[in-house]
Amino acid sequence: MNRIRTMAFAGHRPESLPFGENELSASGIMLKAKLLTEIMDRVSEGCNTFYCGAARGSDIIFAEQLLLLKATEHPSIKLICVLPHEDQ
């Protein structure tokens, strides 16, 4: 039987990130690379469902990295976005 293994992610808004909204800065690119590595590590451990806070900033960056991996290497992984509040 396949067991669903999950991971949840929520993080900082852009104003709290060292690179603000400039994701193309060196620290923005490093964050994306680290997130992608962590996601790949979790997938290799059997994680197949990911929850994301879906707020501006690192939540969206996480979701984009997960969708990149889903589109290129692991089509069976799932992303479930959880809105932080109804006005989001």
PDB file of C-alpha atoms in Angstrom:
ATOM      1  CA  MET A   1       0.000   0.000   0.000  1.00  0.00           C
ATOM      2  CA  ASN A   2       1.300   3.477  -0.896  1.00  0.00           C
ATOM      3  CA  ARG A   3       1.400   5.722   2.110  1.00  0.00           C
ATOM      4  CA  ILE A   4       0.904   9.429   1.550  1.00  0.00           C
ATOM      5  CA  ARG A   5       3.754  11.344   3.088  1.00  0.00           C
ATOM      6  CA  THR A   6       3.277  15.053   3.422  1.00  0.00           C
ATOM      7  CA  MET A   7       5.283  18.207   4.011  1.00  0.00           C
ATOM      8  CA  ALA A   8       3.966  21.677   4.765  1.00  0.00           C
ATOM      9  CA  PHE A   9       5.731  24.949   4.011  1.00  0.00           C
ATOM     10  CA  ALA A  10       5.094  28.539   5.052  1.00  0.00           C
ATOM     11  CA  GLY A  11       7.679  31.264   5.275  1.00  0.00           C
ATOM     12  CA  HIS A  12       8.580  34.930   5.198  1.00  0.00           C
ATOM     13  CA  ARG A  13       6.884  37.657   3.176  1.00  0.00           C
ATOM     14  CA  PRO A  14       9.084  39.609   0.715  1.00  0.00           C
ATOM     15  CA  GLU A  15       9.659  42.509   3.108  1.00  0.00           C
ATOM     16  CA  SER A  16      11.322  40.068   5.547  1.00  0.00           C
ATOM     17  CA  LEU A  17      13.535  38.359   2.964  1.00  0.00           C
ATOM     18  CA  PRO A  18      17.104  39.661   2.539  1.00  0.00           C
ATOM     19  CA  PHE A  19      16.507  40.109  -1.196  1.00  0.00           C
ATOM     20  CA  GLY A  20      13.011  41.613  -0.912  1.00  0.00           C
ATOM     21  CA  GLU A  21      11.189  40.920  -4.160  1.00  0.00           C
ATOM     22  CA  ASN A  22      14.383  40.617  -6.238  1.00  0.00           C
ATOM     23  CA  GLU A  23      14.381  36.835  -6.690  1.00  0.00           C
ATOM     24  CA  LEU A  24      17.137  37.143  -9.298  1.00  0.00           C
ATOM     25  CA  SER A  25      19.630  38.401  -6.709  1.00  0.00           C
ATOM     26  CA  ALA A  26      22.346  36.001  -5.548  1.00  0.00           C
ATOM     27  CA  SER A  27      20.529  35.285  -2.266  1.00  0.00           C
ATOM     28  CA  GLY A  28      17.213  34.805  -4.084  1.00  0.00           C
ATOM     29  CA  ILE A  29      18.769  32.269  -6.440  1.00  0.00           C
ATOM     30  CA  MET A  30      20.446  30.510  -3.493  1.00  0.00           C
ATOM     31  CA  LEU A  31      17.105  30.239  -1.668  1.00  0.00           C
ATOM     32  CA  LYS A  32      15.467  28.720  -4.739  1.00  0.00           C
ATOM     33  CA  ALA A  33      18.292  26.206  -5.111  1.00  0.00           C
ATOM     34  CA  LYS A  34      18.094  25.219  -1.423  1.00  0.00           C
ATOM     35  CA  LEU A  35      14.319  24.829  -1.598  1.00  0.00           C
ATOM     36  CA  LEU A  36      14.577  22.684  -4.722  1.00  0.00           C
ATOM     37  CA  THR A  37      17.214  20.494  -3.051  1.00  0.00           C
ATOM     38  CA  GLU A  38      15.039  20.073   0.059  1.00  0.00           C
ATOM     39  CA  ILE A  39      11.998  19.200  -2.035  1.00  0.00           C
ATOM     40  CA  MET A  40      14.005  16.633  -4.042  1.00  0.00           C
ATOM     41  CA  ASP A  41      15.317  15.130  -0.790  1.00  0.00           C
ATOM     42  CA  ARG A  42      11.796  14.805   0.611  1.00  0.00           C
ATOM     43  CA  VAL A  43      10.528  13.236  -2.647  1.00  0.00           C
ATOM     44  CA  SER A  44      13.386  10.717  -2.565  1.00  0.00           C
ATOM     45  CA  GLU A  45      12.281   9.836   1.001  1.00  0.00           C
ATOM     46  CA  GLY A  46       8.767   9.110  -0.270  1.00  0.00           C
ATOM     47  CA  CYS A  47       7.014  12.424   0.292  1.00  0.00           C
ATOM     48  CA  ASN A  48       4.419  12.913  -2.422  1.00  0.00           C
ATOM     49  CA  THR A  49       2.041  15.609  -1.140  1.00  0.00           C
ATOM     50  CA  PHE A  50       3.127  19.159  -0.300  1.00  0.00           C
ATOM     51  CA  TYR A  51       1.089  21.876   1.395  1.00  0.00           C
ATOM     52  CA  CYS A  52       1.968  25.533   0.926  1.00  0.00           C
ATOM     53  CA  GLY A  53       0.710  28.646   2.692  1.00  0.00           C
ATOM     54  CA  ALA A  54       0.185  30.412  -0.669  1.00  0.00           C
ATOM     55  CA  ALA A  55       1.114  33.845   0.677  1.00  0.00           C
ATOM     56  CA  ARG A  56       3.447  36.323  -1.009  1.00  0.00           C
ATOM     57  CA  GLY A  57       7.150  35.697  -0.665  1.00  0.00           C
ATOM     58  CA  SER A  58       8.765  32.412   0.243  1.00  0.00           C
ATOM     59  CA  ASP A  59       5.478  30.465   0.098  1.00  0.00           C
ATOM     60  CA  ILE A  60       5.108  31.260  -3.602  1.00  0.00           C
ATOM     61  CA  ILE A  61       8.820  30.665  -4.258  1.00  0.00           C
ATOM     62  CA  PHE A  62       8.452  27.208  -2.652  1.00  0.00           C
ATOM     63  CA  ALA A  63       5.373  26.438  -4.762  1.00  0.00           C
ATOM     64  CA  GLU A  64       7.160  27.489  -7.953  1.00  0.00           C
ATOM     65  CA  GLN A  65      10.114  25.215  -7.196  1.00  0.00           C
ATOM     66  CA  LEU A  66       7.787  22.313  -6.467  1.00  0.00           C
ATOM     67  CA  LEU A  67       5.880  22.877  -9.714  1.00  0.00           C
ATOM     68  CA  LEU A  68       9.188  22.991 -11.607  1.00  0.00           C
ATOM     69  CA  LEU A  69      10.130  19.598 -10.191  1.00  0.00           C
ATOM     70  CA  LYS A  70       6.646  18.247 -10.905  1.00  0.00           C
ATOM     71  CA  ALA A  71       6.850  19.398 -14.546  1.00  0.00           C
ATOM     72  CA  THR A  72      10.330  18.032 -15.161  1.00  0.00           C
ATOM     73  CA  GLU A  73      10.950  14.930 -13.044  1.00  0.00           C
ATOM     74  CA  HIS A  74       8.141  13.913 -10.692  1.00  0.00           C
ATOM     75  CA  PRO A  75       4.688  14.358 -12.275  1.00  0.00           C
ATOM     76  CA  SER A  76       2.968  12.403  -9.509  1.00  0.00           C
ATOM     77  CA  ILE A  77       3.769  14.816  -6.658  1.00  0.00           C
ATOM     78  CA  LYS A  78       0.922  17.048  -5.506  1.00  0.00           C
ATOM     79  CA  LEU A  79       0.834  20.659  -4.396  1.00  0.00           C
ATOM     80  CA  ILE A  80      -2.045  21.769  -2.208  1.00  0.00           C
ATOM     81  CA  CYS A  81      -2.199  25.502  -1.542  1.00  0.00           C
ATOM     82  CA  VAL A  82      -3.798  26.578   1.711  1.00  0.00           C
ATOM     83  CA  LEU A  83      -4.920  30.183   1.702  1.00  0.00           C
ATOM     84  CA  PRO A  84      -3.855  31.996   4.876  1.00  0.00           C
ATOM     85  CA  HIS A  85      -7.055  34.067   4.943  1.00  0.00           C
ATOM     86  CA  GLU A  86     -10.074  34.620   2.770  1.00  0.00           C
ATOM     87  CA  ASP A  87      -8.790  37.911   1.266  1.00  0.00           C
ATOM     88  CA  GLN A  88      -5.557  36.319   0.015  1.00  0.00           C
TER      89      GLN A  88
END
